[in-house]
Every structure is written in structure tokens, then in C-alpha cells.
Short mmCIF file of C-alpha atoms in Angstrom, two decimals:
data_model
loop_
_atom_site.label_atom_id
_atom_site.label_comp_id
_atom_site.label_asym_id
_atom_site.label_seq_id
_atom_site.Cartn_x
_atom_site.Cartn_y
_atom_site.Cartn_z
CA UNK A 34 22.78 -9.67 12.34
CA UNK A 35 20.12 -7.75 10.33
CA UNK A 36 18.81 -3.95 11.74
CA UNK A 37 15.35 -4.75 13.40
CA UNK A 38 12.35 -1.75 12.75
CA UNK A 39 9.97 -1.31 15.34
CA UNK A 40 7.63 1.23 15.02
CA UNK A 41 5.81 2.73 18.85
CA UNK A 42 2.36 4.74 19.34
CA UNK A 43 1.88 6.16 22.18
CA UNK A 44 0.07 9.09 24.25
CA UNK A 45 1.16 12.95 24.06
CA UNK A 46 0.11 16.10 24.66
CA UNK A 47 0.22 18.90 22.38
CA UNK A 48 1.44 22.07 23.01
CA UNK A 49 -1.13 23.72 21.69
CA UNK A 50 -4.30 22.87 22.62
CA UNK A 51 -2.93 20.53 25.69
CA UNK A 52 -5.29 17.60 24.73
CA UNK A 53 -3.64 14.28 24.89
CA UNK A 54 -3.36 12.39 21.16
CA UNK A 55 -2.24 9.43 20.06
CA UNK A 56 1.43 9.90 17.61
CA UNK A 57 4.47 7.64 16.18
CA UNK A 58 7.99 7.24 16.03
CA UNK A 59 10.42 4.61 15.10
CA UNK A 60 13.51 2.69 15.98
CA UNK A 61 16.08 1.02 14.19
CA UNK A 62 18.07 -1.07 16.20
CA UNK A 63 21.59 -3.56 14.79
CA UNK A 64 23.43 -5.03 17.23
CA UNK A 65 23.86 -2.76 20.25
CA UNK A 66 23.31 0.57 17.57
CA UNK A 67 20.05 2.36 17.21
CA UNK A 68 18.54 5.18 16.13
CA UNK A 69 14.95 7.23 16.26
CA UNK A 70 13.34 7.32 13.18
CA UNK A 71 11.08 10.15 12.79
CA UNK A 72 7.53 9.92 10.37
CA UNK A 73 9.34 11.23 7.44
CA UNK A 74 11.10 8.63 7.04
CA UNK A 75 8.60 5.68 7.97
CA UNK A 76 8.09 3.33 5.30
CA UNK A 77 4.57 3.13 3.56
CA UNK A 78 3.71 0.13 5.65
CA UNK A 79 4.81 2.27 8.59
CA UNK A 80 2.87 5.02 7.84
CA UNK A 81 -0.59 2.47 7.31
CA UNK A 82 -0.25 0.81 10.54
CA UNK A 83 0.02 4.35 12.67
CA UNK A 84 -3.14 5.45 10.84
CA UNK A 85 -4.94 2.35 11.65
CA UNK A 86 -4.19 2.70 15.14
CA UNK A 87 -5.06 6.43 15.39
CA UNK A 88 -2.33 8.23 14.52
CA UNK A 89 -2.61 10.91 11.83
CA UNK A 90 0.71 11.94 10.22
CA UNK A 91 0.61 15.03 7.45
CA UNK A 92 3.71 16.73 5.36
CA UNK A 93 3.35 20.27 6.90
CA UNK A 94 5.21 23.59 5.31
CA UNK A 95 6.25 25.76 8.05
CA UNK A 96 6.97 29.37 7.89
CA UNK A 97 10.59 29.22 6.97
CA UNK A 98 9.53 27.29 3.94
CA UNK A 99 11.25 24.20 5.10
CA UNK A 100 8.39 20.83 4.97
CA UNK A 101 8.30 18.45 7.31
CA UNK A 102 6.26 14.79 7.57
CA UNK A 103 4.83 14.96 10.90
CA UNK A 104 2.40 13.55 13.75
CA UNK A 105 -0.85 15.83 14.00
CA UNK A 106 -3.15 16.77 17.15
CA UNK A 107 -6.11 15.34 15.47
CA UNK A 108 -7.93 18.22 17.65
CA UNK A 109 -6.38 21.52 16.76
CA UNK A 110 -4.50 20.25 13.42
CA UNK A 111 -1.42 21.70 14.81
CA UNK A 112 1.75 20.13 13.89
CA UNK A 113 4.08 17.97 16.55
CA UNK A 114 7.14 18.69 14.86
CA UNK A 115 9.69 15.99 15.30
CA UNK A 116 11.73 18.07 17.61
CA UNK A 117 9.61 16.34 20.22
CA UNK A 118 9.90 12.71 19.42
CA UNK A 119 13.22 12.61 21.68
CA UNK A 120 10.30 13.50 24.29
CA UNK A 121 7.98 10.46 23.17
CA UNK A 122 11.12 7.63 23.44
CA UNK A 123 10.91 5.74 26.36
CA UNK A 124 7.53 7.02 27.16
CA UNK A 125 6.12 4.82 30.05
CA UNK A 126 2.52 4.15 28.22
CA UNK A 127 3.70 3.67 24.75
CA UNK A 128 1.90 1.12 22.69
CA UNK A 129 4.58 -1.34 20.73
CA UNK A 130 3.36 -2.00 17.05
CA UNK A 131 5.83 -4.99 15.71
CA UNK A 132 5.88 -4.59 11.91
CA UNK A 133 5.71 -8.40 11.41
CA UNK A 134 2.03 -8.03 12.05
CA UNK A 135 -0.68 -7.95 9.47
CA UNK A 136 -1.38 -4.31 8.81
CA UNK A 137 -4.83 -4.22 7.23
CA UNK A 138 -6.54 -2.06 5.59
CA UNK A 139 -10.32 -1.29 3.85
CA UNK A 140 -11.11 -1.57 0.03
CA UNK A 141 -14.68 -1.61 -0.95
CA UNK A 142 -15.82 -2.02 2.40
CA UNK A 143 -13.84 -5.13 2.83
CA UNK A 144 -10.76 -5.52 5.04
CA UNK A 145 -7.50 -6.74 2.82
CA UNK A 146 -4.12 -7.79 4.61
CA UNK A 147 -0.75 -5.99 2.84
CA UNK A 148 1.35 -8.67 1.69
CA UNK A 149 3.90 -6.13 0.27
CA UNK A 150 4.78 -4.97 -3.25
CA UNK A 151 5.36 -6.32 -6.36
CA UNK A 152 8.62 -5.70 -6.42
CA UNK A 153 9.09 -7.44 -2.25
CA UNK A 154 6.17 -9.77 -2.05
CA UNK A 155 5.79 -11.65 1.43
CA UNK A 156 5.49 -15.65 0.42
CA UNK A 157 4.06 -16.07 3.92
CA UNK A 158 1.17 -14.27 2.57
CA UNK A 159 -1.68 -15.33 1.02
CA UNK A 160 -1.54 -19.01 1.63
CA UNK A 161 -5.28 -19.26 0.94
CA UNK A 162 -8.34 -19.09 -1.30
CA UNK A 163 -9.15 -15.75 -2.36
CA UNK A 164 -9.27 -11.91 -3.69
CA UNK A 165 -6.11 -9.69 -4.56
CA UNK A 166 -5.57 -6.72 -5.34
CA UNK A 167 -3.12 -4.00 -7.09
CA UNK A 168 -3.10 -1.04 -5.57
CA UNK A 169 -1.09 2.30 -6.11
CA UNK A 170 0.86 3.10 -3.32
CA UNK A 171 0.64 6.95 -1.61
CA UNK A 172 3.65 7.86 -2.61
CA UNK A 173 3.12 7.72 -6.46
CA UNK A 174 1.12 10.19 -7.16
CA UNK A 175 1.33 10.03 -11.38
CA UNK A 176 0.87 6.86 -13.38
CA UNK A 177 3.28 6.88 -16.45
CA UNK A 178 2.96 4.59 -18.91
CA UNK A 179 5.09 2.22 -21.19
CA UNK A 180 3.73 2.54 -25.26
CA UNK A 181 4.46 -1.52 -25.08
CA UNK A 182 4.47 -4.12 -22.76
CA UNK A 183 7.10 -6.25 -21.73
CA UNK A 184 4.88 -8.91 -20.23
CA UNK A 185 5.34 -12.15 -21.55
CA UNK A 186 3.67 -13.09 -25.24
CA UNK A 187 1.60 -16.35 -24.09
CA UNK A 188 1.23 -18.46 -26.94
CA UNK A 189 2.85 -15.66 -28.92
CA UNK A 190 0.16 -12.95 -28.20
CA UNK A 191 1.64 -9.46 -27.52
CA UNK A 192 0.12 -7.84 -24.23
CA UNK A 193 0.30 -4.64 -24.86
CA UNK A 194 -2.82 -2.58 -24.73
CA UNK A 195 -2.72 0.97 -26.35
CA UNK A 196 -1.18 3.39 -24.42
CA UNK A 197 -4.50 6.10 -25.16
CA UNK A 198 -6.73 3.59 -24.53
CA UNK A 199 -5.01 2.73 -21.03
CA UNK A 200 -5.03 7.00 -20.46
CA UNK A 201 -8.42 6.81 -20.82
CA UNK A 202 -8.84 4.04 -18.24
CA UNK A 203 -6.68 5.85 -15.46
CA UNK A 204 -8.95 7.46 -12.31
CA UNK A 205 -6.86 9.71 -10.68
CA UNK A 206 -9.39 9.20 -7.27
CA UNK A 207 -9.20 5.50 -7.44
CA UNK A 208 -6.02 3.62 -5.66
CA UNK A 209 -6.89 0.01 -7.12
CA UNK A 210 -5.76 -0.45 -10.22
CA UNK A 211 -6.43 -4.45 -10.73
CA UNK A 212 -8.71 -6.90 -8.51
CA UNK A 213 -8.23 -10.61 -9.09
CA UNK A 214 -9.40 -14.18 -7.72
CA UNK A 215 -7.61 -17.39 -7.13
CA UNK A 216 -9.68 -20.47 -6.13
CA UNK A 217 -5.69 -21.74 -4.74
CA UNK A 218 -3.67 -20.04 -2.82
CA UNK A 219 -3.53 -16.09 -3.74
CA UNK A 220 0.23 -15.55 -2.96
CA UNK A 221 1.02 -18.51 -5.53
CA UNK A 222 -1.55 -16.74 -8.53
CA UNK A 223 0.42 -13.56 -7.55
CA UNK A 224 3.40 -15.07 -8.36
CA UNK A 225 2.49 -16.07 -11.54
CA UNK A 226 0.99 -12.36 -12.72
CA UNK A 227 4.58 -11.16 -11.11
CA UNK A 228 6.77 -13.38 -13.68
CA UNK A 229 4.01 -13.09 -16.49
CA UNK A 230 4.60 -9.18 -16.01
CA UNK A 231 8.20 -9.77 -15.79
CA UNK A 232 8.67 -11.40 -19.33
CA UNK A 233 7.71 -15.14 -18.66
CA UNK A 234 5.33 -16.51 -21.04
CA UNK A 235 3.05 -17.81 -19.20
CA UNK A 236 -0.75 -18.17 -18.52
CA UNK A 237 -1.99 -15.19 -16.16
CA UNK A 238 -3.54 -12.64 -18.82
CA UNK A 239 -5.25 -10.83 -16.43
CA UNK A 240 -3.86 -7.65 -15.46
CA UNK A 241 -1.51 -7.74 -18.27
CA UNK A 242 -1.62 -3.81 -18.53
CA UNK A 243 0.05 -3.61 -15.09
CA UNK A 244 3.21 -4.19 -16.99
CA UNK A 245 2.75 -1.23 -18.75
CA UNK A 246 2.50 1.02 -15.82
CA UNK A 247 6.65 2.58 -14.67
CA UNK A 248 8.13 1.32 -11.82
CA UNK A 249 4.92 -1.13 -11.60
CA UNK A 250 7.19 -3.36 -9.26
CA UNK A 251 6.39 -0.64 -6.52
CA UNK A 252 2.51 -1.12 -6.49
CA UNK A 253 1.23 -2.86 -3.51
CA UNK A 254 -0.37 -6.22 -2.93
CA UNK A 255 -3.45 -6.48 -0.83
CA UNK A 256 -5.25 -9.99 -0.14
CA UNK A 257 -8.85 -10.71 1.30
CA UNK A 258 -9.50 -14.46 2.34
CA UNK A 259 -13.10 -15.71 0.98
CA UNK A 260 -14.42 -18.93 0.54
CA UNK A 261 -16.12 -18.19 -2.81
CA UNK A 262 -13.85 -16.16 -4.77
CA UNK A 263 -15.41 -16.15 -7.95
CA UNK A 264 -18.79 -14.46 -6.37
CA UNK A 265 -16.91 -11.99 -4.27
CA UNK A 266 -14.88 -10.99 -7.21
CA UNK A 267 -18.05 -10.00 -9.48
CA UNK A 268 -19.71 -8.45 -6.17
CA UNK A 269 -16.41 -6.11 -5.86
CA UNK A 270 -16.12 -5.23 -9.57
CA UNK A 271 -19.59 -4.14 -9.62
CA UNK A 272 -19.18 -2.25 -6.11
CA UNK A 273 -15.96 -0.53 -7.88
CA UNK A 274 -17.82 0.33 -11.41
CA UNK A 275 -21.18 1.48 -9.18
CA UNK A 276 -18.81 3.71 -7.48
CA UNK A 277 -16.79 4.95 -10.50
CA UNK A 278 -18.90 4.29 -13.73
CA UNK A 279 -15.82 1.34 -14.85
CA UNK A 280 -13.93 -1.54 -14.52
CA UNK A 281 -10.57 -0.93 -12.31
CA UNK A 282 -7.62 0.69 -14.81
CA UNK A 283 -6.59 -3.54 -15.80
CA UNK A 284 -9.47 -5.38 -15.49
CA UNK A 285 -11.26 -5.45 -18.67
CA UNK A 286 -14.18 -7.80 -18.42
CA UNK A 287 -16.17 -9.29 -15.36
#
């Protein structure tokens, strides 16, 4: 039987400033075994779907100098350190969030679903016309970078792009680092960048300087449904090079 996640919101008070707020906790559950899980150990997709739903969770140093990842009273900023979440299980008026939802989230003022990482994609995402997107996740905070690629060489062309002229292309305040379109379904053209960055030899180009990126297999996948991809994808490459004077870090052309 495989462990089942469930992440729960629900209402508390802090103990500071006594207003009620809105805070997470999780529970891992196999067989007739379970534990709390507290938000320092919530996964990423964890952590998006409490802050879509009001929760705001920070990694706090206390005065002992340990740090802790932690719900927040939104009002006073004060921490609620997990020595309360005992408090918040089995709350009457908790809110169940089921991680097989759709967490969503907004890019360029449109609203994308997570379909996982590279490295874990969800096949029962995407199953539709549309725009994806490679985004780096919260938790790397540094891009390194690969001097070659180890893409696939389509018709014998090597993919790798110079590794100063990829520095050059990094923006340290921008998460997306590639935005594509598929007229098919997206999950299937995702698929095909995945095995094309993986060492297959096969036609997806685009994006080829993903492959140069470390650990690229941990970047997250983001979809948006459209009915004309082609248009939305020029509209959102010139929202992102309005905002930040270029082209996302492996898109080269529009």
C-alpha cells in the first residue's frame, strides 16, 4: 500500500497578536501509521498550494540561532513555531487540501496548472492545446551551468550554446527560464524536449540550453490551456521581454 500525503489549512490564533489566521500542516498516513508533517518539510507543491489558499509560510532564525520553516500571522509577522501544529491536528474547522488537485499558479498574468518537474512529470497533465513553461523551482536559488550540452545532436548538430553567452542570459529576478507552444497536446511536446534534453536525437530544438543548466531535471513544468497557442506565445514573450528588456534565459527568437 503506498503512504498517502494530505496536506490541511485551517483557522488559528496567534499568540501574539490573538487575531485568527489561516496556517498548514501535513499528514502522512501508510496503512494504519501516520505522522504530522510540519512546513519544513512540505514539498514545493505543498508549500504552493498553502500560499494559494492564504497561508504564508517563512524560514525564521530564532534567538538560539536554530532556523525553522514556519506558518506566519500574516498580521503581526510573528512566527507559529511548529510546536503548535500538535494544537492545529484534528482541528474541528480545518480546510482539507488533497494534493491530487491542480495547484495553480500566476505567470505573466496568466494562471498555469503545475504538472510537476522534469525529472517527475504528471502524464495526466497537459492533455491539450497549449503554452508551457520551465520554471526554476524556490528551492534553487543558483543556476550552474554545464560548458556542453548533453542534449541530443539532431541531424548531427551539437546543442550546446556557450556557457558566457548563457551567463549573460541568466536574470536572477526572473523564475521562467523557457516558454513554449504546442498546437497538440502540451504534456506529449514536453515529453519530447524531456528525451531531446536527455540525449535522444530528436526534433525539439527549442529550449535546448535547458540541458545545460545542473540538476535541470528538478525545474518545474507549468501548462496554460489556449486555443491559439502560437498568438499567446508571442503575446507572453513580449509581456516577459517588456518586463525584463529579453527573451526568457532559453528562448532565443520569437
Amino acid at each position: 500500500m503506498s503512504a498517502k500525503r494530505t496536506l490541511y489549512i485551517c483557522k488559528a490564533i496567534c499568540w501574539n497578536c490573538k487575531k485568527e489566521f489561516k496556517a498548514a500542516y501535513g499528514k502522512w498516513e501508510r496503512n494504519e501509521k501516520q505522522c504530522v508533517v510540519s512546513p519544513g518539510n512540505f514539498l514545493e507543491k505543498e508549500k504552493a498550494v498553502a500560499a494559494e489558499n492564504g497561508v504564508v509560510i517563512k524560514t525564521v532564525l530564532y534567538p538560539n540561532d536554530d532556523v525553522y520553516t514556519v506558518n506566519i500571522c500574516p498580521h503581526c509577522g510573528k512566527p507559529f513555531g511548529n510546536n503548535y501544529i500538535e494544537e492545529l491536528v484534528g482541528h474541528e474547522e480545518k480546510e482539507i487540501v488533497m494534493l491530487n488537485q491542480i495547484s495553480k499558479r500566476m505567470f505573466l498574468n496568466k494562471q498555469f496548472e503545475y504538472a510537476g518537474t522534469i525529472g517527475k512529470l504528471d502524464s495526466d497533465r497537459g492533455n491539450f492545446k497549449g503554452i508551457y513553461i520551465i520554471v526554476r523551482p524556490e528551492k534553487m536559488q543558483d543556476i550552474l551551468l554545464n560548458q556542453t550540452s548533453n542534449a541530443g545532436k539532431y541531424k548531427g548538430k551539437d546543442p550546446t550554446v556557450n556557457i558566457e553567452k548563457l551567463k549573460q542570459k541568466l536574470l536572477v529576478q526572473a523564475d521562467i527560464l523557457y516558454l513554449g507552444k504546442s498546437e497538440g497536446s502540451v504534456e506529449k511536446r514536453m515529453q519530447q524536449h524531456i528525451e531531446f534534453w536527455n540525449g535522444k536525437p530528436i526534433s525539439a530544438w527549442g529550449g535546448r540550453s535547458i540541458a545545460q543548466i545542473q540538476h535541470f531535471e528538478d525545474l518545474e513544468v507549468w501548462y496554460l490551456p489556449c486555443d491559439n497557442p502560437k498568438e499567446m506565445e508571442s503575446a507572453l514573450l513580449n509581456d516577459f521581454e517588456t518586463k525584463y528588456n529579453q527573451l526568457p534565459f532559453a528562448n532565443w527568437r520569437h
